[in-house]
Coordinates of N, CA and C in Angstrom, one line a residue:
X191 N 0.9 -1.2 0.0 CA 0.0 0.0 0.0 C 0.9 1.2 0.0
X192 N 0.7 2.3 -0.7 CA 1.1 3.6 -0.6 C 1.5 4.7 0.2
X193 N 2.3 5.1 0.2 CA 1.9 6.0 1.4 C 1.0 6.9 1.5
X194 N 0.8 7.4 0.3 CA -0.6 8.3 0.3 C -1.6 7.7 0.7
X195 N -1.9 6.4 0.2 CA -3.3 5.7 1.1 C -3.4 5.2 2.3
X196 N -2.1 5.2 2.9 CA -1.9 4.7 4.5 C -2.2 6.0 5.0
X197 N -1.9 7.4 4.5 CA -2.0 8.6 5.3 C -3.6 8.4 5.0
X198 N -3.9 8.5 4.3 CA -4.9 8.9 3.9 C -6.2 7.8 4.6
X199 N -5.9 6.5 4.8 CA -6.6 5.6 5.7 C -6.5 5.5 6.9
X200 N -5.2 6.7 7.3 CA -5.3 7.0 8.6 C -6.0 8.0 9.0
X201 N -6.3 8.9 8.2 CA -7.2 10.5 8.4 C -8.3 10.1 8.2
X202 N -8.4 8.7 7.5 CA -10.1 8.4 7.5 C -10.6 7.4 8.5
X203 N -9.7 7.0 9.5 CA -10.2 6.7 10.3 C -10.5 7.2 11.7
X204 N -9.6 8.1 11.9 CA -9.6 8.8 12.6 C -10.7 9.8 12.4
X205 N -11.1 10.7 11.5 CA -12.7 11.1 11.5 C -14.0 10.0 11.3
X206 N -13.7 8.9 10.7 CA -14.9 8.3 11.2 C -15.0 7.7 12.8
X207 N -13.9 7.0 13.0 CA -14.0 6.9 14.4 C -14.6 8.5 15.4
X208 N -14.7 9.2 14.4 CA -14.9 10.3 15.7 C -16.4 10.8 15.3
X209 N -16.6 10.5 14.0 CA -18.5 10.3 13.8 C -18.8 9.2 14.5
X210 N -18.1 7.9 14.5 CA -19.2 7.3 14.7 C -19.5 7.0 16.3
X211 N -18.4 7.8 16.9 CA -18.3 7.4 18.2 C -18.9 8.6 19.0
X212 N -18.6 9.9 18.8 CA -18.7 10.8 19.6 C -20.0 12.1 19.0
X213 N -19.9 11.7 17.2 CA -21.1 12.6 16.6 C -22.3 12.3 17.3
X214 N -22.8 11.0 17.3 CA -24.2 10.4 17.7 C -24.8 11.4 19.1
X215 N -23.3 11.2 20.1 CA -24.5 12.3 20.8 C -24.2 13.6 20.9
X216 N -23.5 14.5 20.4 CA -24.1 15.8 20.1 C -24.6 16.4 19.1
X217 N -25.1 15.5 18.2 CA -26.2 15.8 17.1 C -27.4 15.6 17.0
X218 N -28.3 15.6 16.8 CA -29.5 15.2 16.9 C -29.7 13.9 16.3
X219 N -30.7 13.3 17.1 CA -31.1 11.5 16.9 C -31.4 11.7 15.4
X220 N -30.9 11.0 14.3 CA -31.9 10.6 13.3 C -31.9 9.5 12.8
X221 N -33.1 8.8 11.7 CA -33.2 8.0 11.5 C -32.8 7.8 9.7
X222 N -32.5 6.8 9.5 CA -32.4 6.6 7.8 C -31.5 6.9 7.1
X223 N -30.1 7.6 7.5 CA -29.3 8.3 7.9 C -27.8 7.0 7.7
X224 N -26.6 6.8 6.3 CA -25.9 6.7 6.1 C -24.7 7.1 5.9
X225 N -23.9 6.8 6.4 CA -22.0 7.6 5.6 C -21.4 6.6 5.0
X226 N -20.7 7.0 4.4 CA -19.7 6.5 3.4 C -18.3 7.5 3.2
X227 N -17.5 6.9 3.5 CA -16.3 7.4 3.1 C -15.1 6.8 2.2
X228 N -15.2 7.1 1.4 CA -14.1 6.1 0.3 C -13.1 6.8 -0.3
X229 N -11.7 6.3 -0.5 CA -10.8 6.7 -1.1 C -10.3 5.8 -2.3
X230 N -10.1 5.9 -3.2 CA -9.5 5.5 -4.1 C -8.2 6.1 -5.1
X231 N -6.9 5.7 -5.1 CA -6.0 5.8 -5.7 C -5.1 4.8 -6.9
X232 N -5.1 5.0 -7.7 CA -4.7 4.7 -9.3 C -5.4 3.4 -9.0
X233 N -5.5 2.0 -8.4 CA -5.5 1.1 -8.7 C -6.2 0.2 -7.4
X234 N -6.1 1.1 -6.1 CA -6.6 0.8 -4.9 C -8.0 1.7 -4.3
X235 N -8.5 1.4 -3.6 CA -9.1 1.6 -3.0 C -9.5 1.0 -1.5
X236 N -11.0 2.1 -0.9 CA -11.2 1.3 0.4 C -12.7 2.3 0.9
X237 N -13.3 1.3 1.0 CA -14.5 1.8 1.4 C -15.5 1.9 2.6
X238 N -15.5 2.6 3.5 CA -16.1 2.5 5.0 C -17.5 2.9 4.8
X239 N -18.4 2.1 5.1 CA -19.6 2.4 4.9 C -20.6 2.3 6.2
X240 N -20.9 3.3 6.8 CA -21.8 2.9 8.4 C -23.2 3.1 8.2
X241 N -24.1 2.4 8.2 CA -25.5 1.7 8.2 C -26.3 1.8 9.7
X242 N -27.1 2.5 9.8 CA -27.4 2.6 11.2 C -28.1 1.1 11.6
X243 N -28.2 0.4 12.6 CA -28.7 -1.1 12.8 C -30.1 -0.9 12.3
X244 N -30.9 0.4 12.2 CA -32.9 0.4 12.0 C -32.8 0.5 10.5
X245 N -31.8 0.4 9.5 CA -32.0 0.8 8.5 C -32.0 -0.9 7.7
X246 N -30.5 -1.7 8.5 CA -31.3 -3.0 8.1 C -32.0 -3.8 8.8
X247 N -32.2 -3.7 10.0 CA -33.3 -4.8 10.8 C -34.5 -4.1 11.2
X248 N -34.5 -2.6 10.8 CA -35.8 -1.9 11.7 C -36.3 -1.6 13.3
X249 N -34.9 -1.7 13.2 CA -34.6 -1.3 15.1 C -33.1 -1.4 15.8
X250 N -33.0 0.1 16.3 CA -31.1 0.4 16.5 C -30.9 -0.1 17.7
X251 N -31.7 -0.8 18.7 CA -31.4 -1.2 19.6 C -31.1 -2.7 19.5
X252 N -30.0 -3.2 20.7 CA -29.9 -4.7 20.7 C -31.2 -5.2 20.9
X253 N -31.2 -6.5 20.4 CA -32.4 -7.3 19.9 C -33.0 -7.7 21.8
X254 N -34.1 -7.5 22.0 CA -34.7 -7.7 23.0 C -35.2 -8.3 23.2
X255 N -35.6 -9.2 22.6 CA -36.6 -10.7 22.5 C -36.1 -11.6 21.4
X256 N -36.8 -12.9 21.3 CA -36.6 -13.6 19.8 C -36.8 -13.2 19.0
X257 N -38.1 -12.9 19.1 CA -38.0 -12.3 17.3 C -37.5 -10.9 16.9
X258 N -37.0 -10.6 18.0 CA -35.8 -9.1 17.2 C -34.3 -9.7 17.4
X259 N -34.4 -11.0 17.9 CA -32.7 -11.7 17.9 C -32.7 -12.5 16.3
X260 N -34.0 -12.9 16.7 CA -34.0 -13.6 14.9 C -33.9 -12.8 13.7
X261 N -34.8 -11.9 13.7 CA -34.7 -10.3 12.9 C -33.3 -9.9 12.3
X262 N -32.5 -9.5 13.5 CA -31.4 -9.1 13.6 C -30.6 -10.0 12.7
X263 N -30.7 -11.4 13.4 CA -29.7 -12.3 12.4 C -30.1 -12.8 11.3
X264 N -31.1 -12.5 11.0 CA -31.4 -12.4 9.2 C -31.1 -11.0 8.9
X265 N -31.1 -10.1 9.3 CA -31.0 -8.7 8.8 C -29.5 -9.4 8.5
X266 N -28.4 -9.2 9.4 CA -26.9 -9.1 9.1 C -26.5 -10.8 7.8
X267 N -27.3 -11.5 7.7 CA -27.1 -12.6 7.1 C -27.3 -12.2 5.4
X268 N -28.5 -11.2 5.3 CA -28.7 -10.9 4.4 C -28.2 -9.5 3.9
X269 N -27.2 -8.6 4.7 CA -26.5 -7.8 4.7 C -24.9 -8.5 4.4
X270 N -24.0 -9.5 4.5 CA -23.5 -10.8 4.2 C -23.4 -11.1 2.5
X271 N -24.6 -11.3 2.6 CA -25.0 -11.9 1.3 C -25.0 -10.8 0.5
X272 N -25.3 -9.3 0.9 CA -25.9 -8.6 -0.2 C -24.6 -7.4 -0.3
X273 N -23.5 -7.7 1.0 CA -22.8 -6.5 0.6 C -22.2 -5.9 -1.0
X274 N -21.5 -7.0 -1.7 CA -21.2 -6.5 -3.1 C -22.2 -5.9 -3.7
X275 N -23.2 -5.9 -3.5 CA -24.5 -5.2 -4.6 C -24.4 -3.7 -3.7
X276 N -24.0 -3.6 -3.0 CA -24.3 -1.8 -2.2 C -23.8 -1.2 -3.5
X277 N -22.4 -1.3 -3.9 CA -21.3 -0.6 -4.7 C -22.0 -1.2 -5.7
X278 N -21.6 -0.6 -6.9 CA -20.9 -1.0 -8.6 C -19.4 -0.3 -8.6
X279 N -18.9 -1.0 -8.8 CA -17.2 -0.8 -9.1 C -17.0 -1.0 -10.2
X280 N -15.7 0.1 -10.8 CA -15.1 -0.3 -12.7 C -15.1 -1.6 -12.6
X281 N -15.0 -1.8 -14.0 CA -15.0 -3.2 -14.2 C -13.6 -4.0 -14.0
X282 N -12.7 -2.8 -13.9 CA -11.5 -3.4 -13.5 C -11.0 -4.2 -12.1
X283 N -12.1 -3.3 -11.1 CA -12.2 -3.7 -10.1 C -12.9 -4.7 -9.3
X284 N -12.1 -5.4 -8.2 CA -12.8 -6.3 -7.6 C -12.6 -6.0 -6.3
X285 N -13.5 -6.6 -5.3 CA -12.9 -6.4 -3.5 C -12.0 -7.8 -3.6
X286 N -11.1 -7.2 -2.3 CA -10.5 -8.1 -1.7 C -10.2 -8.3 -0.4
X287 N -11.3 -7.5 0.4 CA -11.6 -8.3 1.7 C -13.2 -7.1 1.8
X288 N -14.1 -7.8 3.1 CA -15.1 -7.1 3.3 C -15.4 -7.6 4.7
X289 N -15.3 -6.4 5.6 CA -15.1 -6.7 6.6 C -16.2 -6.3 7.9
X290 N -17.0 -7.0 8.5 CA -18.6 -6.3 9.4 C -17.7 -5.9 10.9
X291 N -18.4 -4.9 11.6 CA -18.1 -4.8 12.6 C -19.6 -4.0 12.8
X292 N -20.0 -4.1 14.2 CA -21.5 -3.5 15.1 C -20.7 -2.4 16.1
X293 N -20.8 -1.2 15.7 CA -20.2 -0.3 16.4 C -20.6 -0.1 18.1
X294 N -19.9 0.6 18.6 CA -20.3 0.3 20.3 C -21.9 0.7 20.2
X295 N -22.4 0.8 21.5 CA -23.8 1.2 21.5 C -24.1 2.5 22.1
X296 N -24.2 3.1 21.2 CA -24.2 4.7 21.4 C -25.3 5.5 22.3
X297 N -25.4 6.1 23.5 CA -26.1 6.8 23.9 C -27.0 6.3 25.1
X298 N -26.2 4.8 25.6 CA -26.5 4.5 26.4 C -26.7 3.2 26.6
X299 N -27.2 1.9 27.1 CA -27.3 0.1 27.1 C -28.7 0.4 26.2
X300 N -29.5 1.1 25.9 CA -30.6 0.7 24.5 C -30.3 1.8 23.5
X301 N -29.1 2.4 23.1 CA -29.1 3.6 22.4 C -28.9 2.6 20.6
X302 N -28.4 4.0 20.0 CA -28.2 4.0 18.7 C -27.0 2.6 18.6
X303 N -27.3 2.2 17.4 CA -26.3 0.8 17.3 C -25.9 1.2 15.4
X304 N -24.7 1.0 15.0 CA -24.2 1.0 13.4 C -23.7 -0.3 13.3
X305 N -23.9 -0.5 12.0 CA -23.4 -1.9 11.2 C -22.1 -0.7 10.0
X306 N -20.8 -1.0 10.8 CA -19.6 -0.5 9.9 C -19.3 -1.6 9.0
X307 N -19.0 -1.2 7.7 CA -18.5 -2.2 6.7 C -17.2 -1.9 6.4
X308 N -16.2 -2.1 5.6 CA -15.0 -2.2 5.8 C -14.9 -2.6 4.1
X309 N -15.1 -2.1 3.2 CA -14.5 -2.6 2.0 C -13.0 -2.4 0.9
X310 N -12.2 -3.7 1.1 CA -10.9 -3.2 0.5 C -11.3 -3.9 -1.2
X311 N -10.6 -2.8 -2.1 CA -11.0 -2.9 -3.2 C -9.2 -2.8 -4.0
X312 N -9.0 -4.2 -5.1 CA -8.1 -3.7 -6.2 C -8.3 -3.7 -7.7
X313 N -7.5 -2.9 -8.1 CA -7.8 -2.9 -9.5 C -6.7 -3.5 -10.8
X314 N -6.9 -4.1 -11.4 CA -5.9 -3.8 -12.8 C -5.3 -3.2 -13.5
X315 N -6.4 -1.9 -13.7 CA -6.2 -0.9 -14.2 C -6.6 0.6 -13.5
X316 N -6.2 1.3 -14.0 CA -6.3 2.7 -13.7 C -7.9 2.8 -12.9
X317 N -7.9 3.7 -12.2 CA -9.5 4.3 -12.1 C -9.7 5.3 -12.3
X318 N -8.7 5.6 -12.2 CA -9.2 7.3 -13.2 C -10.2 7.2 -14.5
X319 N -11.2 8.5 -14.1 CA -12.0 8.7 -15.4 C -13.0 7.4 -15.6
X320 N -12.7 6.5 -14.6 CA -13.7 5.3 -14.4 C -15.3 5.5 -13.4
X321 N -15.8 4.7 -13.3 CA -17.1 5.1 -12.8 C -17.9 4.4 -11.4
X322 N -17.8 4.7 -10.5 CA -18.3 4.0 -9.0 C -19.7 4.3 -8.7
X323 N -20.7 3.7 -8.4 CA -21.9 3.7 -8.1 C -22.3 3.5 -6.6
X324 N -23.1 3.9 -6.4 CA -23.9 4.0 -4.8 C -25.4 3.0 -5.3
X325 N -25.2 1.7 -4.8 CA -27.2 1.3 -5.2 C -27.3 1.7 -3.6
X326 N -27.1 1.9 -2.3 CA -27.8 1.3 -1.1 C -29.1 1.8 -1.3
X327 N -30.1 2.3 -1.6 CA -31.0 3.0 -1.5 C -31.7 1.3 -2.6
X328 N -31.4 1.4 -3.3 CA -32.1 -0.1 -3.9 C -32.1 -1.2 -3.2
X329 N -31.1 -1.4 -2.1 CA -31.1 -3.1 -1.4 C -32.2 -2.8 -0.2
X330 N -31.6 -0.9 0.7 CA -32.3 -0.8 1.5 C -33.2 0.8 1.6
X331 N -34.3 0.9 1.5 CA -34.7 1.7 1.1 C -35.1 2.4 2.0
X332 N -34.9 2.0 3.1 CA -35.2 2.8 4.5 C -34.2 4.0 4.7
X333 N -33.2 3.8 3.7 CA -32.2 4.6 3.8 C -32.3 5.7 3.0
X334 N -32.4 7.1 3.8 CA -33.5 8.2 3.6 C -32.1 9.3 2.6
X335 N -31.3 9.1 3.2 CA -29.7 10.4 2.9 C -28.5 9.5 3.4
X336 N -27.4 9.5 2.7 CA -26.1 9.0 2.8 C -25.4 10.5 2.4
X337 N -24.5 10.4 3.7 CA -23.3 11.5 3.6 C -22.2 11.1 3.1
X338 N -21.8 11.2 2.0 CA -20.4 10.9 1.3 C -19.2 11.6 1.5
X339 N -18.1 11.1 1.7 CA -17.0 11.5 1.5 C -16.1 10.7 0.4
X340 N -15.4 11.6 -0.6 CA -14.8 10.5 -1.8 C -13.7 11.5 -2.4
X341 N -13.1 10.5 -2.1 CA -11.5 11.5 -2.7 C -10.6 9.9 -3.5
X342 N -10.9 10.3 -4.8 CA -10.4 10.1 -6.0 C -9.2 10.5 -6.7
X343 N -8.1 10.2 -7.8 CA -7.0 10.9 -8.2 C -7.4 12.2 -8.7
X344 N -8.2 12.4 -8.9 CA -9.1 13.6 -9.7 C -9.8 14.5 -9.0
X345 N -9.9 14.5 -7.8 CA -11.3 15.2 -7.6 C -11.4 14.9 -6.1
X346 N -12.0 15.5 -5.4 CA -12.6 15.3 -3.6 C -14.4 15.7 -3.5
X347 N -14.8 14.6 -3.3 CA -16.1 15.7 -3.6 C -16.8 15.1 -2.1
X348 N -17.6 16.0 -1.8 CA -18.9 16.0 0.1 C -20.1 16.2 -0.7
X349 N -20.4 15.3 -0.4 CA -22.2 14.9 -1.2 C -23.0 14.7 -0.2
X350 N -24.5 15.0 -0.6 CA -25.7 14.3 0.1 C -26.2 13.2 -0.8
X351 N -26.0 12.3 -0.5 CA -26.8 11.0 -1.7 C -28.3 10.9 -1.2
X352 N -29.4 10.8 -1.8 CA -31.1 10.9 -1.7 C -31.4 9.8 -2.3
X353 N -30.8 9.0 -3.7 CA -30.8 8.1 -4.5 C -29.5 7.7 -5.0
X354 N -30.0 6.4 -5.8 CA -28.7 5.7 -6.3 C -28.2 6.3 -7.4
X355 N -26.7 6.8 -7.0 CA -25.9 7.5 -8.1 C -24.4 7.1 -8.8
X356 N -24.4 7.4 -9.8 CA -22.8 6.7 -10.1 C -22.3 8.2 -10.2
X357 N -20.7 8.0 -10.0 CA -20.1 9.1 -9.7 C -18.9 9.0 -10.3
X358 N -18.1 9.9 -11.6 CA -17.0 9.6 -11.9 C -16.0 9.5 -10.9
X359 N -14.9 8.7 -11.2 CA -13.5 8.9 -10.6 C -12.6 9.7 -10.9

Protein backbone atom coordinates (compact mmCIF):
# COMPACT_ATOMS: atom_id res chain seq x y z
CA UNK A 1 0.00 0.00 0.00
CA UNK A 2 1.11 3.58 -0.59
CA UNK A 3 1.90 5.96 1.38
CA UNK A 4 -0.59 8.28 0.31
CA UNK A 5 -3.28 5.65 1.08
CA UNK A 6 -1.90 4.74 4.52
CA UNK A 7 -2.05 8.64 5.27
CA UNK A 8 -4.92 8.90 3.91
CA UNK A 9 -6.65 5.59 5.72
CA UNK A 10 -5.33 6.98 8.63
CA UNK A 11 -7.19 10.51 8.41
CA UNK A 12 -10.05 8.35 7.53
CA UNK A 13 -10.15 6.67 10.30
CA UNK A 14 -9.56 8.82 12.55
CA UNK A 15 -12.69 11.11 11.48
CA UNK A 16 -14.88 8.34 11.23
CA UNK A 17 -14.01 6.90 14.37
CA UNK A 18 -14.91 10.33 15.74
CA UNK A 19 -18.49 10.34 13.82
CA UNK A 20 -19.21 7.25 14.74
CA UNK A 21 -18.29 7.37 18.17
CA UNK A 22 -18.73 10.78 19.57
CA UNK A 23 -21.07 12.58 16.59
CA UNK A 24 -24.24 10.39 17.75
CA UNK A 25 -24.48 12.27 20.76
CA UNK A 26 -24.14 15.80 20.13
CA UNK A 27 -26.24 15.80 17.11
CA UNK A 28 -29.50 15.22 16.94
CA UNK A 29 -31.12 11.50 16.90
CA UNK A 30 -31.87 10.62 13.29
CA UNK A 31 -33.22 8.03 11.49
CA UNK A 32 -32.44 6.63 7.76
CA UNK A 33 -29.28 8.34 7.94
CA UNK A 34 -25.90 6.75 6.14
CA UNK A 35 -21.97 7.58 5.62
CA UNK A 36 -19.72 6.49 3.35
CA UNK A 37 -16.33 7.38 3.14
CA UNK A 38 -14.07 6.09 0.34
CA UNK A 39 -10.81 6.69 -1.07
CA UNK A 40 -9.50 5.50 -4.12
CA UNK A 41 -6.04 5.78 -5.73
CA UNK A 42 -4.65 4.68 -9.28
CA UNK A 43 -5.49 1.11 -8.72
CA UNK A 44 -6.56 0.82 -4.86
CA UNK A 45 -9.14 1.59 -2.98
CA UNK A 46 -11.18 1.31 0.39
CA UNK A 47 -14.48 1.83 1.45
CA UNK A 48 -16.09 2.51 4.99
CA UNK A 49 -19.58 2.45 4.86
CA UNK A 50 -21.84 2.93 8.38
CA UNK A 51 -25.49 1.66 8.15
CA UNK A 52 -27.45 2.64 11.16
CA UNK A 53 -28.69 -1.11 12.78
CA UNK A 54 -32.88 0.40 12.01
CA UNK A 55 -31.95 0.79 8.51
CA UNK A 56 -31.30 -3.00 8.13
CA UNK A 57 -33.34 -4.78 10.84
CA UNK A 58 -35.80 -1.95 11.68
CA UNK A 59 -34.65 -1.33 15.13
CA UNK A 60 -31.08 0.41 16.52
CA UNK A 61 -31.39 -1.18 19.57
CA UNK A 62 -29.91 -4.71 20.70
CA UNK A 63 -32.44 -7.25 19.94
CA UNK A 64 -34.65 -7.67 23.02
CA UNK A 65 -36.64 -10.65 22.45
CA UNK A 66 -36.62 -13.64 19.84
CA UNK A 67 -37.96 -12.25 17.26
CA UNK A 68 -35.83 -9.11 17.24
CA UNK A 69 -32.74 -11.66 17.90
CA UNK A 70 -33.98 -13.64 14.94
CA UNK A 71 -34.65 -10.29 12.92
CA UNK A 72 -31.44 -9.08 13.63
CA UNK A 73 -29.65 -12.27 12.45
CA UNK A 74 -31.39 -12.43 9.25
CA UNK A 75 -31.03 -8.74 8.81
CA UNK A 76 -26.88 -9.12 9.13
CA UNK A 77 -27.06 -12.58 7.06
CA UNK A 78 -28.70 -10.89 4.43
CA UNK A 79 -26.48 -7.83 4.68
CA UNK A 80 -23.52 -10.76 4.21
CA UNK A 81 -25.05 -11.93 1.28
CA UNK A 82 -25.92 -8.59 -0.22
CA UNK A 83 -22.78 -6.52 0.56
CA UNK A 84 -21.24 -6.48 -3.13
CA UNK A 85 -24.54 -5.19 -4.61
CA UNK A 86 -24.28 -1.75 -2.16
CA UNK A 87 -21.29 -0.58 -4.67
CA UNK A 88 -20.93 -0.98 -8.57
CA UNK A 89 -17.18 -0.83 -9.07
CA UNK A 90 -15.05 -0.32 -12.71
CA UNK A 91 -15.00 -3.17 -14.20
CA UNK A 92 -11.46 -3.40 -13.48
CA UNK A 93 -12.15 -3.65 -10.12
CA UNK A 94 -12.81 -6.34 -7.63
CA UNK A 95 -12.89 -6.40 -3.54
CA UNK A 96 -10.46 -8.13 -1.74
CA UNK A 97 -11.62 -8.31 1.69
CA UNK A 98 -15.14 -7.14 3.31
CA UNK A 99 -15.09 -6.72 6.60
CA UNK A 100 -18.62 -6.27 9.40
CA UNK A 101 -18.09 -4.85 12.60
CA UNK A 102 -21.46 -3.53 15.07
CA UNK A 103 -20.18 -0.25 16.42
CA UNK A 104 -20.32 0.27 20.32
CA UNK A 105 -23.77 1.21 21.50
CA UNK A 106 -24.23 4.71 21.43
CA UNK A 107 -26.05 6.77 23.87
CA UNK A 108 -26.54 4.54 26.42
CA UNK A 109 -27.29 0.13 27.09
CA UNK A 110 -30.60 0.74 24.54
CA UNK A 111 -29.13 3.58 22.41
CA UNK A 112 -28.24 3.96 18.66
CA UNK A 113 -26.25 0.81 17.28
CA UNK A 114 -24.18 0.98 13.38
CA UNK A 115 -23.35 -1.89 11.20
CA UNK A 116 -19.60 -0.52 9.87
CA UNK A 117 -18.48 -2.20 6.65
CA UNK A 118 -15.04 -2.23 5.78
CA UNK A 119 -14.47 -2.56 2.03
CA UNK A 120 -10.87 -3.17 0.47
CA UNK A 121 -11.01 -2.88 -3.19
CA UNK A 122 -8.10 -3.67 -6.24
CA UNK A 123 -7.76 -2.89 -9.52
CA UNK A 124 -5.90 -3.84 -12.75
CA UNK A 125 -6.18 -0.94 -14.23
CA UNK A 126 -6.35 2.69 -13.69
CA UNK A 127 -9.49 4.26 -12.09
CA UNK A 128 -9.24 7.34 -13.23
CA UNK A 129 -11.95 8.71 -15.44
CA UNK A 130 -13.71 5.31 -14.45
CA UNK A 131 -17.10 5.15 -12.78
CA UNK A 132 -18.29 3.98 -9.05
CA UNK A 133 -21.91 3.71 -8.12
CA UNK A 134 -23.92 3.97 -4.77
CA UNK A 135 -27.21 1.34 -5.21
CA UNK A 136 -27.80 1.28 -1.12
CA UNK A 137 -31.02 2.99 -1.50
CA UNK A 138 -32.09 -0.12 -3.92
CA UNK A 139 -31.12 -3.06 -1.36
CA UNK A 140 -32.31 -0.77 1.53
CA UNK A 141 -34.74 1.69 1.08
CA UNK A 142 -35.17 2.85 4.49
CA UNK A 143 -32.18 4.65 3.77
CA UNK A 144 -33.51 8.19 3.56
CA UNK A 145 -29.74 10.36 2.88
CA UNK A 146 -26.11 8.99 2.79
CA UNK A 147 -23.34 11.52 3.57
CA UNK A 148 -20.37 10.87 1.32
CA UNK A 149 -16.98 11.47 1.55
CA UNK A 150 -14.82 10.54 -1.80
CA UNK A 151 -11.50 11.52 -2.73
CA UNK A 152 -10.38 10.08 -6.00
CA UNK A 153 -7.02 10.94 -8.20
CA UNK A 154 -9.13 13.62 -9.70
CA UNK A 155 -11.29 15.17 -7.60
CA UNK A 156 -12.57 15.25 -3.62
CA UNK A 157 -16.06 15.66 -3.61
CA UNK A 158 -18.86 15.98 0.10
CA UNK A 159 -22.21 14.92 -1.17
CA UNK A 160 -25.71 14.29 0.11
CA UNK A 161 -26.85 11.00 -1.70
CA UNK A 162 -31.06 10.88 -1.72
CA UNK A 163 -30.82 8.10 -4.47
CA UNK A 164 -28.75 5.65 -6.32
CA UNK A 165 -25.87 7.46 -8.13
CA UNK A 166 -22.84 6.74 -10.08
CA UNK A 167 -20.07 9.13 -9.75
CA UNK A 168 -16.96 9.62 -11.88
CA UNK A 169 -13.48 8.89 -10.60
Amino acid sequence: MSTFLKRLLYLTMLVYANKSQIAWSKVKHVHGEADIQAAFEEKKGIIYLKLPLEIIAGFEHEPRNETQQKQFDESIRKLQNQAKLLFTLPDSCTYTNIEFKKSANIGGHDGHQDIIITYTIECTQSIKDQSFSINIQNIYPRTKKIEVDLLSPNQTHKMIVKKPITIKL
